[in-house]
Amino acid sequence: MSLIRLTNTKEIWTFSQLAKKRGRYPKNEDASIIKGADLLVNAAGKIVYLGPARNIPARLRSQITKTLSAEGGYVLPGFIECHTHLTFVGSRSQELDLRNQGLTYQQITQRGGGIFSTVQQVRRATLSDLININQTHLQRFYEQGVVLVEAKSGYGLNYHSETKILKSLLKVSRPQTVIPTFLGAHSLPPEFTSWQKYLAYWLPYLPRIRSLASRLDIFIDAGFCPLELGKQFLKSAQKLGFMVTIHADQLTRQGATQLGVELGASSVDHVIHVTQKDIQQLSRSETVAVLLPIADLYLKCPYPPARALIDAGACVALSTDFNPGTAPSQSLGLVGLLARLEMKMTLIEVLNGFTVGAAQALRRLDTLGSLEIGKCAHWQIYSHHPFDLFYSADPLRPTQVFIAGQRII
């Protein structure tokens, strides 16, 4: 067995205690920092040793075949993007002026803009077009220290185009860095007159879609999928083995957050219009609250009650919601800055949101989110102290990024 060694580290922020707490009540000491430690990685890309160089067992030391230098940098777990709409074609920049003129998200959609504008372009695109677009977007995430990206369909809204999106995600150069999510129930396409008919259209296709995606999402809100229809659709998906998640209570309160808890959803995302009861139910569940402040900024929405969620003991994750209309930015730096300025989150809470919280939202905490023996060797290195992260709106710039012990940046 051959091992890769990472040495010459200033500090390794393992986040092991954050992982032990499953992302709840993050405190500074939960970063679980080890000074001057080494990492050993096996051929399977898993961590087999983490600690002082002098304590490396002889049996492991003899198997080291490659040594890497952190160049005196700070090592953190790779970040996870747990809510993106990665695959789209074109731009919707003109909608910014429409929103400034007072049009709502629902009104823009009803005019044929919004999601429908993107749907038309995605339907015309080839599989090769979509693969190339995915690669470009993924590279921008890798450069910010991201090692796993959840990517939704939802811009096809028919079987051919939705599966084309999902197939394009499975054909990128590093498919292990992408988790496809089926979001056919994103919006009601013009070909259908009711949500009942549209969801019925998808039911026979779900077994085939399950071979392309393990997760299923749905947009439940005023003007989009009604709560009761969404509930039945999600239950049907769960019977087929889908892990489910919900775009919940973003524009209005529909009770989607409570529904997510009731169904054991992996996450409820946006959660802006939630009550104290919703928050308490979330805090007592394994469902993660995924907060997406760039969308709130663009839509001029209230920000989610992050402080109330965290203080109640809910597990909170952060993500960009990268999409062409309401969050046209891949900047994790902007997400973290908004989280700190507008949602009063501390630095460790933001870091938790991009690592342990995000891993929990995707049900990958057993392998990702922290640097521990047995977990994936996905890490990033910064030349500056992590205290400087999410302090400015500048892009994140790790000096090195590794996936399974292999350098990609």
mmCIF file of C-alpha atoms in Angstrom:
data_model
loop_
_atom_site.group_PDB
_atom_site.id
_atom_site.type_symbol
_atom_site.label_atom_id
_atom_site.label_comp_id
_atom_site.label_asym_id
_atom_site.label_seq_id
_atom_site.Cartn_x
_atom_site.Cartn_y
_atom_site.Cartn_z
ATOM 1 C CA MET A 1 0.000 0.000 0.000
ATOM 2 C CA SER A 2 1.303 3.456 -0.944
ATOM 3 C CA LEU A 3 0.550 6.567 1.072
ATOM 4 C CA ILE A 4 0.607 10.287 0.311
ATOM 5 C CA ARG A 5 1.861 12.574 3.063
ATOM 6 C CA LEU A 6 0.926 16.209 3.584
ATOM 7 C CA THR A 7 3.463 17.993 5.748
ATOM 8 C CA ASN A 8 4.669 21.504 6.629
ATOM 9 C CA THR A 9 1.251 22.679 7.829
ATOM 10 C CA LYS A 10 0.801 25.696 10.106
ATOM 11 C CA GLU A 11 -2.543 24.476 11.430
ATOM 12 C CA ILE A 12 -5.123 21.904 10.415
ATOM 13 C CA TRP A 13 -8.690 22.957 11.198
ATOM 14 C CA THR A 14 -10.198 19.487 11.369
ATOM 15 C CA PHE A 15 -13.769 20.446 12.429
ATOM 16 C CA SER A 16 -13.968 17.045 14.134
ATOM 17 C CA GLN A 17 -15.950 18.424 17.071
ATOM 18 C CA LEU A 18 -18.347 20.201 14.712
ATOM 19 C CA ALA A 19 -18.924 16.857 13.015
ATOM 20 C CA LYS A 20 -19.431 15.123 16.364
ATOM 21 C CA LYS A 21 -22.089 17.716 17.201
ATOM 22 C CA ARG A 22 -23.586 17.248 13.704
ATOM 23 C CA GLY A 23 -23.277 20.960 13.029
ATOM 24 C CA ARG A 24 -25.376 22.146 15.968
ATOM 25 C CA TYR A 25 -24.408 25.060 18.266
ATOM 26 C CA PRO A 26 -21.030 25.773 16.573
ATOM 27 C CA LYS A 27 -18.383 27.286 18.837
ATOM 28 C CA ASN A 28 -14.858 28.480 18.031
ATOM 29 C CA GLU A 29 -13.257 25.590 19.898
ATOM 30 C CA ASP A 30 -15.201 23.142 17.691
ATOM 31 C CA ALA A 31 -12.784 23.917 14.862
ATOM 32 C CA SER A 32 -10.582 21.299 16.587
ATOM 33 C CA ILE A 33 -7.314 22.859 15.431
ATOM 34 C CA ILE A 34 -4.100 20.835 15.380
ATOM 35 C CA LYS A 35 -0.855 22.778 14.985
ATOM 36 C CA GLY A 36 1.930 21.465 12.776
ATOM 37 C CA ALA A 37 0.267 18.133 12.027
ATOM 38 C CA ASP A 38 0.759 15.768 9.083
ATOM 39 C CA LEU A 39 -1.881 13.962 7.047
ATOM 40 C CA LEU A 40 -1.503 10.534 5.432
ATOM 41 C CA VAL A 41 -3.802 9.457 2.593
ATOM 42 C CA ASN A 42 -4.192 5.970 1.145
ATOM 43 C CA ALA A 43 -4.753 4.929 -2.473
ATOM 44 C CA ALA A 44 -8.520 5.027 -1.947
ATOM 45 C CA GLY A 45 -8.291 8.748 -1.133
ATOM 46 C CA LYS A 46 -9.091 8.295 2.566
ATOM 47 C CA ILE A 47 -7.271 9.766 5.553
ATOM 48 C CA VAL A 48 -5.389 7.096 7.511
ATOM 49 C CA TYR A 49 -3.373 9.315 9.845
ATOM 50 C CA LEU A 50 -3.707 12.839 11.213
ATOM 51 C CA GLY A 51 -1.339 14.125 13.870
ATOM 52 C CA PRO A 52 2.267 15.057 14.682
ATOM 53 C CA ALA A 53 4.911 13.771 12.274
ATOM 54 C CA ARG A 54 6.885 12.227 15.126
ATOM 55 C CA ASN A 55 3.935 9.970 16.009
ATOM 56 C CA ILE A 56 3.454 8.419 12.564
ATOM 57 C CA PRO A 57 3.592 4.635 13.138
ATOM 58 C CA ALA A 58 6.543 2.885 11.541
ATOM 59 C CA ARG A 59 4.263 0.620 9.499
ATOM 60 C CA LEU A 60 2.672 3.720 7.897
ATOM 61 C CA ARG A 61 5.913 5.676 7.559
ATOM 62 C CA SER A 62 7.420 2.867 5.495
ATOM 63 C CA GLN A 63 4.550 3.099 3.005
ATOM 64 C CA ILE A 64 4.888 6.821 2.222
ATOM 65 C CA THR A 65 5.651 7.153 -1.491
ATOM 66 C CA LYS A 66 4.857 10.827 -2.066
ATOM 67 C CA THR A 67 5.249 13.906 0.132
ATOM 68 C CA LEU A 68 3.350 17.150 -0.390
ATOM 69 C CA SER A 69 4.025 20.482 1.294
ATOM 70 C CA ALA A 70 1.368 22.793 2.678
ATOM 71 C CA GLU A 71 4.069 25.487 2.507
ATOM 72 C CA GLY A 72 3.283 26.616 6.029
ATOM 73 C CA GLY A 73 -0.384 27.153 5.220
ATOM 74 C CA TYR A 74 -3.657 26.608 7.048
ATOM 75 C CA VAL A 75 -5.518 23.433 6.073
ATOM 76 C CA LEU A 76 -9.332 23.315 6.111
ATOM 77 C CA PRO A 77 -11.843 20.730 4.913
ATOM 78 C CA GLY A 78 -12.982 21.371 1.358
ATOM 79 C CA PHE A 79 -16.145 23.424 1.076
ATOM 80 C CA ILE A 80 -19.428 21.894 -0.092
ATOM 81 C CA GLU A 81 -22.014 23.637 -2.250
ATOM 82 C CA CYS A 82 -25.283 21.991 -1.203
ATOM 83 C CA HIS A 83 -27.786 23.976 -3.317
ATOM 84 C CA THR A 84 -27.047 25.043 -6.897
ATOM 85 C CA HIS A 85 -28.780 25.182 -10.261
ATOM 86 C CA LEU A 86 -25.497 24.513 -12.032
ATOM 87 C CA THR A 87 -26.790 23.626 -15.502
ATOM 88 C CA PHE A 88 -28.310 26.498 -17.444
ATOM 89 C CA VAL A 89 -27.865 28.320 -20.730
ATOM 90 C CA GLY A 90 -27.799 32.060 -21.305
ATOM 91 C CA SER A 91 -28.363 35.052 -19.053
ATOM 92 C CA ARG A 92 -31.359 36.732 -17.456
ATOM 93 C CA SER A 93 -29.613 40.005 -16.710
ATOM 94 C CA GLN A 94 -32.576 42.030 -18.015
ATOM 95 C CA GLU A 95 -34.659 40.821 -15.084
ATOM 96 C CA LEU A 96 -32.659 42.983 -12.695
ATOM 97 C CA ASP A 97 -34.213 46.102 -14.204
ATOM 98 C CA LEU A 98 -37.678 44.523 -14.090
ATOM 99 C CA ARG A 99 -37.317 43.812 -10.389
ATOM 100 C CA ASN A 100 -36.087 47.359 -9.826
ATOM 101 C CA GLN A 101 -39.289 48.546 -11.549
ATOM 102 C CA GLY A 102 -41.297 46.692 -8.938
ATOM 103 C CA LEU A 103 -42.167 43.417 -10.650
ATOM 104 C CA THR A 104 -42.201 40.397 -8.373
ATOM 105 C CA TYR A 105 -40.566 37.033 -9.048
ATOM 106 C CA GLN A 106 -44.018 35.549 -9.708
ATOM 107 C CA GLN A 107 -44.981 38.366 -12.114
ATOM 108 C CA ILE A 108 -41.775 37.966 -14.141
ATOM 109 C CA THR A 109 -42.450 34.232 -14.379
ATOM 110 C CA GLN A 110 -46.049 34.811 -15.503
ATOM 111 C CA ARG A 111 -44.766 37.061 -18.315
ATOM 112 C CA GLY A 112 -42.746 34.173 -19.703
ATOM 113 C CA GLY A 113 -39.505 35.293 -18.096
ATOM 114 C CA GLY A 114 -37.833 33.790 -15.089
ATOM 115 C CA ILE A 115 -37.499 30.033 -15.204
ATOM 116 C CA PHE A 116 -39.285 29.785 -18.580
ATOM 117 C CA SER A 117 -36.709 31.952 -20.309
ATOM 118 C CA THR A 118 -33.963 29.568 -19.244
ATOM 119 C CA VAL A 119 -36.071 26.490 -20.043
ATOM 120 C CA GLN A 120 -36.385 27.490 -23.695
ATOM 121 C CA GLN A 121 -32.614 27.777 -24.066
ATOM 122 C CA VAL A 122 -31.862 24.555 -22.206
ATOM 123 C CA ARG A 123 -34.328 22.624 -24.346
ATOM 124 C CA ARG A 124 -32.505 23.789 -27.472
ATOM 125 C CA ALA A 125 -29.038 22.967 -26.109
ATOM 126 C CA THR A 126 -27.228 19.724 -26.900
ATOM 127 C CA LEU A 127 -25.898 17.332 -24.288
ATOM 128 C CA SER A 128 -22.386 18.405 -25.253
ATOM 129 C CA ASP A 129 -23.329 22.069 -24.727
ATOM 130 C CA LEU A 130 -24.525 21.321 -21.211
ATOM 131 C CA ILE A 131 -21.457 19.270 -20.302
ATOM 132 C CA ASN A 132 -19.187 22.146 -21.342
ATOM 133 C CA ILE A 133 -21.262 24.642 -19.341
ATOM 134 C CA ASN A 134 -21.098 22.379 -16.291
ATOM 135 C CA GLN A 135 -17.311 22.132 -16.580
ATOM 136 C CA THR A 136 -16.931 25.912 -16.678
ATOM 137 C CA HIS A 137 -19.136 26.408 -13.641
ATOM 138 C CA LEU A 138 -17.502 23.582 -11.688
ATOM 139 C CA GLN A 139 -14.026 24.979 -12.310
ATOM 140 C CA ARG A 140 -15.056 28.282 -10.723
ATOM 141 C CA PHE A 141 -16.243 26.409 -7.661
ATOM 142 C CA TYR A 142 -13.069 24.296 -7.437
ATOM 143 C CA GLU A 143 -10.997 27.486 -7.452
ATOM 144 C CA GLN A 144 -12.820 28.578 -4.272
ATOM 145 C CA GLY A 145 -12.026 25.379 -2.409
ATOM 146 C CA VAL A 146 -15.266 23.557 -3.236
ATOM 147 C CA VAL A 147 -14.915 19.773 -3.449
ATOM 148 C CA LEU A 148 -18.566 18.726 -3.834
ATOM 149 C CA VAL A 149 -21.425 20.456 -5.671
ATOM 150 C CA GLU A 150 -25.099 19.573 -5.464
ATOM 151 C CA ALA A 151 -26.605 20.375 -8.874
ATOM 152 C CA LYS A 152 -30.308 20.479 -9.673
ATOM 153 C CA SER A 153 -32.152 19.951 -12.907
ATOM 154 C CA GLY A 154 -35.326 22.030 -13.264
ATOM 155 C CA TYR A 155 -34.655 23.992 -16.435
ATOM 156 C CA GLY A 156 -36.028 21.345 -18.790
ATOM 157 C CA LEU A 157 -39.516 20.711 -17.400
ATOM 158 C CA ASN A 158 -40.094 17.707 -19.664
ATOM 159 C CA TYR A 159 -38.665 14.213 -19.559
ATOM 160 C CA HIS A 160 -36.222 14.597 -22.452
ATOM 161 C CA SER A 161 -34.711 17.870 -21.261
ATOM 162 C CA GLU A 162 -34.661 17.052 -17.547
ATOM 163 C CA THR A 163 -32.849 13.772 -18.170
ATOM 164 C CA LYS A 164 -30.505 15.579 -20.567
ATOM 165 C CA ILE A 165 -29.496 17.862 -17.691
ATOM 166 C CA LEU A 166 -28.995 14.956 -15.295
ATOM 167 C CA LYS A 167 -26.939 13.015 -17.851
ATOM 168 C CA SER A 168 -24.745 16.060 -18.456
ATOM 169 C CA LEU A 169 -23.944 16.183 -14.742
ATOM 170 C CA LEU A 170 -22.869 12.532 -14.767
ATOM 171 C CA LYS A 171 -20.547 13.124 -17.723
ATOM 172 C CA VAL A 172 -18.333 15.886 -16.317
ATOM 173 C CA SER A 173 -14.635 15.143 -15.911
ATOM 174 C CA ARG A 174 -14.948 14.673 -12.125
ATOM 175 C CA PRO A 175 -18.417 13.166 -11.623
ATOM 176 C CA GLN A 176 -17.510 12.259 -8.045
ATOM 177 C CA THR A 177 -17.633 15.980 -7.232
ATOM 178 C CA VAL A 178 -21.283 16.353 -8.304
ATOM 179 C CA ILE A 179 -24.535 15.185 -6.691
ATOM 180 C CA PRO A 180 -27.408 15.450 -9.216
ATOM 181 C CA THR A 181 -30.851 16.365 -7.885
ATOM 182 C CA PHE A 182 -34.059 16.017 -9.913
ATOM 183 C CA LEU A 183 -36.120 19.229 -9.766
ATOM 184 C CA GLY A 184 -38.756 18.587 -12.417
ATOM 185 C CA ALA A 185 -41.304 20.242 -10.113
ATOM 186 C CA HIS A 186 -39.538 23.600 -10.376
ATOM 187 C CA SER A 187 -42.319 25.484 -12.143
ATOM 188 C CA LEU A 188 -45.476 24.694 -14.132
ATOM 189 C CA PRO A 189 -44.576 24.669 -17.855
ATOM 190 C CA PRO A 190 -46.956 26.234 -20.404
ATOM 191 C CA GLU A 191 -47.849 22.802 -21.806
ATOM 192 C CA PHE A 192 -49.779 21.977 -18.620
ATOM 193 C CA THR A 193 -52.877 23.649 -17.189
ATOM 194 C CA SER A 194 -52.541 22.460 -13.590
ATOM 195 C CA TRP A 195 -49.989 21.209 -11.105
ATOM 196 C CA GLN A 196 -52.062 18.083 -10.593
ATOM 197 C CA LYS A 197 -51.680 17.148 -14.260
ATOM 198 C CA TYR A 198 -48.002 18.095 -14.307
ATOM 199 C CA LEU A 199 -47.054 15.994 -11.296
ATOM 200 C CA ALA A 200 -49.109 13.093 -12.678
ATOM 201 C CA TYR A 201 -47.028 13.376 -15.870
ATOM 202 C CA TRP A 202 -43.841 12.758 -13.868
ATOM 203 C CA LEU A 203 -44.950 9.800 -11.764
ATOM 204 C CA PRO A 204 -44.404 7.078 -14.431
ATOM 205 C CA TYR A 205 -40.944 8.508 -15.185
ATOM 206 C CA LEU A 206 -39.653 8.591 -11.617
ATOM 207 C CA PRO A 207 -38.253 5.009 -11.599
ATOM 208 C CA ARG A 208 -36.113 5.818 -14.646
ATOM 209 C CA ILE A 209 -35.019 9.165 -13.238
ATOM 210 C CA ARG A 210 -33.969 7.384 -10.040
ATOM 211 C CA SER A 211 -31.123 5.776 -12.013
ATOM 212 C CA LEU A 212 -29.764 9.258 -12.788
ATOM 213 C CA ALA A 213 -30.343 11.040 -9.473
ATOM 214 C CA SER A 214 -30.681 9.916 -5.866
ATOM 215 C CA ARG A 215 -32.262 13.172 -4.710
ATOM 216 C CA LEU A 216 -35.529 14.928 -5.582
ATOM 217 C CA ASP A 217 -36.427 18.548 -4.930
ATOM 218 C CA ILE A 218 -39.663 20.507 -5.326
ATOM 219 C CA PHE A 219 -40.572 24.219 -5.210
ATOM 220 C CA ILE A 220 -43.552 24.663 -2.898
ATOM 221 C CA ASP A 221 -44.750 28.266 -2.697
ATOM 222 C CA ALA A 222 -47.508 30.656 -3.728
ATOM 223 C CA GLY A 223 -47.767 30.570 -7.518
ATOM 224 C CA PHE A 224 -45.798 27.336 -7.643
ATOM 225 C CA CYS A 225 -46.548 23.811 -6.401
ATOM 226 C CA PRO A 226 -49.355 23.667 -3.789
ATOM 227 C CA LEU A 227 -48.496 22.093 -0.464
ATOM 228 C CA GLU A 228 -50.823 19.076 -0.511
ATOM 229 C CA LEU A 229 -49.958 18.094 -4.080
ATOM 230 C CA GLY A 230 -46.290 18.481 -3.261
ATOM 231 C CA LYS A 231 -46.671 16.283 -0.196
ATOM 232 C CA GLN A 232 -48.145 13.412 -2.202
ATOM 233 C CA PHE A 233 -45.486 13.753 -4.900
ATOM 234 C CA LEU A 234 -42.689 13.674 -2.320
ATOM 235 C CA LYS A 235 -44.172 10.593 -0.674
ATOM 236 C CA SER A 236 -44.278 8.826 -4.041
ATOM 237 C CA ALA A 237 -40.631 9.732 -4.597
ATOM 238 C CA GLN A 238 -39.619 8.441 -1.166
ATOM 239 C CA LYS A 239 -41.250 5.084 -1.900
ATOM 240 C CA LEU A 240 -38.890 4.792 -4.887
ATOM 241 C CA GLY A 241 -35.855 5.508 -2.715
ATOM 242 C CA PHE A 242 -35.327 9.201 -3.455
ATOM 243 C CA MET A 243 -33.856 11.388 -0.749
ATOM 244 C CA VAL A 244 -36.097 14.459 -0.747
ATOM 245 C CA THR A 245 -35.543 18.147 -0.155
ATOM 246 C CA ILE A 246 -37.806 21.190 -0.515
ATOM 247 C CA HIS A 247 -37.551 24.793 -1.693
ATOM 248 C CA ALA A 248 -39.526 25.852 1.374
ATOM 249 C CA ASP A 249 -41.268 29.043 2.500
ATOM 250 C CA GLN A 250 -39.121 31.340 0.386
ATOM 251 C CA LEU A 251 -41.661 33.844 -0.921
ATOM 252 C CA THR A 252 -44.567 33.173 1.431
ATOM 253 C CA ARG A 253 -45.274 30.802 4.282
ATOM 254 C CA GLN A 254 -46.996 27.690 2.951
ATOM 255 C CA GLY A 255 -46.045 25.215 5.667
ATOM 256 C CA ALA A 256 -43.351 23.591 3.540
ATOM 257 C CA THR A 257 -40.782 23.712 6.338
ATOM 258 C CA GLN A 258 -43.074 21.723 8.613
ATOM 259 C CA LEU A 259 -43.748 19.328 5.742
ATOM 260 C CA GLY A 260 -40.020 18.767 5.298
ATOM 261 C CA VAL A 261 -39.655 17.868 8.963
ATOM 262 C CA GLU A 262 -42.701 15.598 8.802
ATOM 263 C CA LEU A 263 -41.309 13.687 5.813
ATOM 264 C CA GLY A 264 -37.758 13.535 7.124
ATOM 265 C CA ALA A 265 -36.412 15.628 4.245
ATOM 266 C CA SER A 266 -32.637 15.986 4.159
ATOM 267 C CA SER A 267 -33.054 19.747 4.022
ATOM 268 C CA VAL A 268 -35.489 22.607 3.676
ATOM 269 C CA ASP A 269 -33.983 25.449 1.680
ATOM 270 C CA HIS A 270 -34.543 29.238 1.874
ATOM 271 C CA VAL A 271 -36.822 29.073 5.012
ATOM 272 C CA ILE A 272 -37.413 32.820 5.131
ATOM 273 C CA HIS A 273 -41.071 32.902 6.157
ATOM 274 C CA VAL A 274 -40.987 30.562 9.123
ATOM 275 C CA THR A 275 -42.588 30.757 12.546
ATOM 276 C CA GLN A 276 -41.106 30.039 15.945
ATOM 277 C CA LYS A 277 -42.947 26.724 15.863
ATOM 278 C CA ASP A 278 -41.301 25.881 12.526
ATOM 279 C CA ILE A 279 -37.905 26.690 14.005
ATOM 280 C CA GLN A 280 -38.493 24.525 17.056
ATOM 281 C CA GLN A 281 -39.612 21.594 14.928
ATOM 282 C CA LEU A 282 -36.531 21.966 12.732
ATOM 283 C CA SER A 283 -34.236 22.089 15.752
ATOM 284 C CA ARG A 284 -35.608 18.767 17.012
ATOM 285 C CA SER A 285 -35.190 17.053 13.634
ATOM 286 C CA GLU A 286 -32.371 15.841 11.385
ATOM 287 C CA THR A 287 -33.575 18.139 8.595
ATOM 288 C CA VAL A 288 -31.050 20.868 7.782
ATOM 289 C CA ALA A 289 -31.973 24.508 7.149
ATOM 290 C CA VAL A 290 -30.100 25.640 4.025
ATOM 291 C CA LEU A 291 -29.784 29.428 3.831
ATOM 292 C CA LEU A 292 -29.218 31.185 0.494
ATOM 293 C CA PRO A 293 -28.577 34.893 1.104
ATOM 294 C CA ILE A 294 -27.520 35.837 -2.446
ATOM 295 C CA ALA A 295 -31.064 35.062 -3.621
ATOM 296 C CA ASP A 296 -32.425 37.161 -0.762
ATOM 297 C CA LEU A 297 -30.165 40.026 -1.826
ATOM 298 C CA TYR A 298 -31.275 39.880 -5.469
ATOM 299 C CA LEU A 299 -34.970 39.449 -4.681
ATOM 300 C CA LYS A 300 -34.841 42.076 -1.908
ATOM 301 C CA CYS A 301 -36.407 39.524 0.451
ATOM 302 C CA PRO A 302 -36.007 39.404 4.190
ATOM 303 C CA TYR A 303 -33.057 37.245 5.220
ATOM 304 C CA PRO A 304 -33.760 33.946 6.991
ATOM 305 C CA PRO A 305 -33.743 34.009 10.808
ATOM 306 C CA ALA A 306 -30.304 32.432 11.065
ATOM 307 C CA ARG A 307 -29.701 33.480 14.664
ATOM 308 C CA ALA A 308 -32.992 32.018 15.857
ATOM 309 C CA LEU A 309 -32.326 28.779 13.967
ATOM 310 C CA ILE A 310 -28.784 28.348 15.286
ATOM 311 C CA ASP A 311 -29.636 29.375 18.838
ATOM 312 C CA ALA A 312 -32.518 26.867 18.863
ATOM 313 C CA GLY A 313 -30.119 24.084 17.872
ATOM 314 C CA ALA A 314 -31.020 23.595 14.219
ATOM 315 C CA CYS A 315 -28.266 22.488 11.859
ATOM 316 C CA VAL A 316 -27.711 25.316 9.368
ATOM 317 C CA ALA A 317 -25.960 25.132 5.991
ATOM 318 C CA LEU A 318 -25.051 27.867 3.520
ATOM 319 C CA SER A 319 -24.905 27.825 -0.259
ATOM 320 C CA THR A 320 -24.879 30.146 -3.266
ATOM 321 C CA ASP A 321 -28.139 28.997 -4.925
ATOM 322 C CA PHE A 322 -26.170 29.703 -8.119
ATOM 323 C CA ASN A 323 -28.688 30.223 -10.946
ATOM 324 C CA PRO A 324 -29.161 32.655 -13.840
ATOM 325 C CA GLY A 325 -32.087 34.616 -12.417
ATOM 326 C CA THR A 326 -32.198 35.119 -8.672
ATOM 327 C CA ALA A 327 -28.618 34.281 -7.628
ATOM 328 C CA PRO A 328 -26.299 34.774 -10.613
ATOM 329 C CA SER A 329 -23.124 34.477 -8.564
ATOM 330 C CA GLN A 330 -20.799 31.640 -7.640
ATOM 331 C CA SER A 331 -19.134 33.674 -4.894
ATOM 332 C CA LEU A 332 -18.933 31.778 -1.620
ATOM 333 C CA GLY A 333 -17.200 34.883 -0.299
ATOM 334 C CA LEU A 334 -20.339 36.941 -0.888
ATOM 335 C CA VAL A 335 -22.518 34.283 0.758
ATOM 336 C CA GLY A 336 -20.329 34.250 3.848
ATOM 337 C CA LEU A 337 -20.139 38.037 4.047
ATOM 338 C CA LEU A 338 -23.931 38.383 3.789
ATOM 339 C CA ALA A 339 -24.319 35.670 6.417
ATOM 340 C CA ARG A 340 -22.114 37.616 8.806
ATOM 341 C CA LEU A 341 -23.445 41.109 8.041
ATOM 342 C CA GLU A 342 -27.137 40.449 7.464
ATOM 343 C CA MET A 343 -27.795 37.254 9.425
ATOM 344 C CA LYS A 344 -25.360 37.931 12.297
ATOM 345 C CA MET A 345 -23.587 34.595 11.919
ATOM 346 C CA THR A 346 -20.134 34.180 13.420
ATOM 347 C CA LEU A 347 -17.147 33.026 11.390
ATOM 348 C CA ILE A 348 -17.258 29.511 12.827
ATOM 349 C CA GLU A 349 -20.982 29.323 12.040
ATOM 350 C CA VAL A 350 -20.265 30.298 8.432
ATOM 351 C CA LEU A 351 -17.449 27.760 8.144
ATOM 352 C CA ASN A 352 -19.728 25.137 9.649
ATOM 353 C CA GLY A 353 -22.378 26.073 7.084
ATOM 354 C CA PHE A 354 -20.048 25.328 4.179
ATOM 355 C CA THR A 355 -18.629 22.113 5.642
ATOM 356 C CA VAL A 356 -20.371 20.036 8.313
ATOM 357 C CA GLY A 357 -23.784 21.660 7.805
ATOM 358 C CA ALA A 358 -23.620 21.275 4.039
ATOM 359 C CA ALA A 359 -22.416 17.681 4.335
ATOM 360 C CA GLN A 360 -25.311 16.921 6.666
ATOM 361 C CA ALA A 361 -27.769 18.527 4.226
ATOM 362 C CA LEU A 362 -26.571 16.078 1.563
ATOM 363 C CA ARG A 363 -26.313 13.183 4.027
ATOM 364 C CA ARG A 364 -22.566 12.900 3.387
ATOM 365 C CA LEU A 365 -21.280 13.705 6.864
ATOM 366 C CA ASP A 366 -19.957 10.162 7.248
ATOM 367 C CA THR A 367 -17.338 10.881 4.562
ATOM 368 C CA LEU A 368 -17.115 14.676 4.183
ATOM 369 C CA GLY A 369 -17.302 17.961 6.092
ATOM 370 C CA SER A 370 -14.375 17.365 8.457
ATOM 371 C CA LEU A 371 -10.832 16.020 8.301
ATOM 372 C CA GLU A 372 -10.785 12.770 10.282
ATOM 373 C CA ILE A 373 -9.351 9.284 9.912
ATOM 374 C CA GLY A 374 -11.528 7.275 7.555
ATOM 375 C CA LYS A 375 -13.009 10.293 5.802
ATOM 376 C CA CYS A 376 -12.265 11.533 2.287
ATOM 377 C CA ALA A 377 -9.004 13.438 1.869
ATOM 378 C CA HIS A 378 -10.664 16.578 0.484
ATOM 379 C CA TRP A 379 -8.948 19.693 1.768
ATOM 380 C CA GLN A 380 -7.943 23.252 0.867
ATOM 381 C CA ILE A 381 -4.982 25.332 1.984
ATOM 382 C CA TYR A 382 -4.786 29.074 2.675
ATOM 383 C CA SER A 383 -1.633 31.122 3.075
ATOM 384 C CA HIS A 384 -3.513 33.591 5.307
ATOM 385 C CA HIS A 385 -5.240 32.920 8.606
ATOM 386 C CA PRO A 386 -8.823 31.593 8.323
ATOM 387 C CA PHE A 387 -9.944 34.506 10.498
ATOM 388 C CA ASP A 388 -9.662 36.591 7.317
ATOM 389 C CA LEU A 389 -12.256 34.499 5.471
ATOM 390 C CA PHE A 390 -15.650 36.096 4.767
ATOM 391 C CA TYR A 391 -14.384 39.454 5.963
ATOM 392 C CA SER A 392 -14.459 41.119 2.534
ATOM 393 C CA ALA A 393 -16.465 40.522 -0.629
ATOM 394 C CA ASP A 394 -13.344 39.372 -2.470
ATOM 395 C CA PRO A 395 -13.355 35.876 -3.990
ATOM 396 C CA LEU A 396 -11.981 33.015 -1.921
ATOM 397 C CA ARG A 397 -8.467 32.140 -3.060
ATOM 398 C CA PRO A 398 -7.055 28.967 -1.499
ATOM 399 C CA THR A 399 -3.507 28.311 -2.663
ATOM 400 C CA GLN A 400 -4.112 24.577 -3.060
ATOM 401 C CA VAL A 401 -7.213 22.372 -3.315
ATOM 402 C CA PHE A 402 -7.179 18.574 -3.046
ATOM 403 C CA ILE A 403 -9.752 15.888 -3.811
ATOM 404 C CA ALA A 404 -9.010 12.361 -2.547
ATOM 405 C CA GLY A 405 -5.423 13.455 -1.860
ATOM 406 C CA GLN A 406 -4.894 14.652 -5.454
ATOM 407 C CA ARG A 407 -4.232 18.301 -6.130
ATOM 408 C CA ILE A 408 -6.756 19.914 -8.518
ATOM 409 C CA ILE A 409 -5.875 23.597 -7.906
#
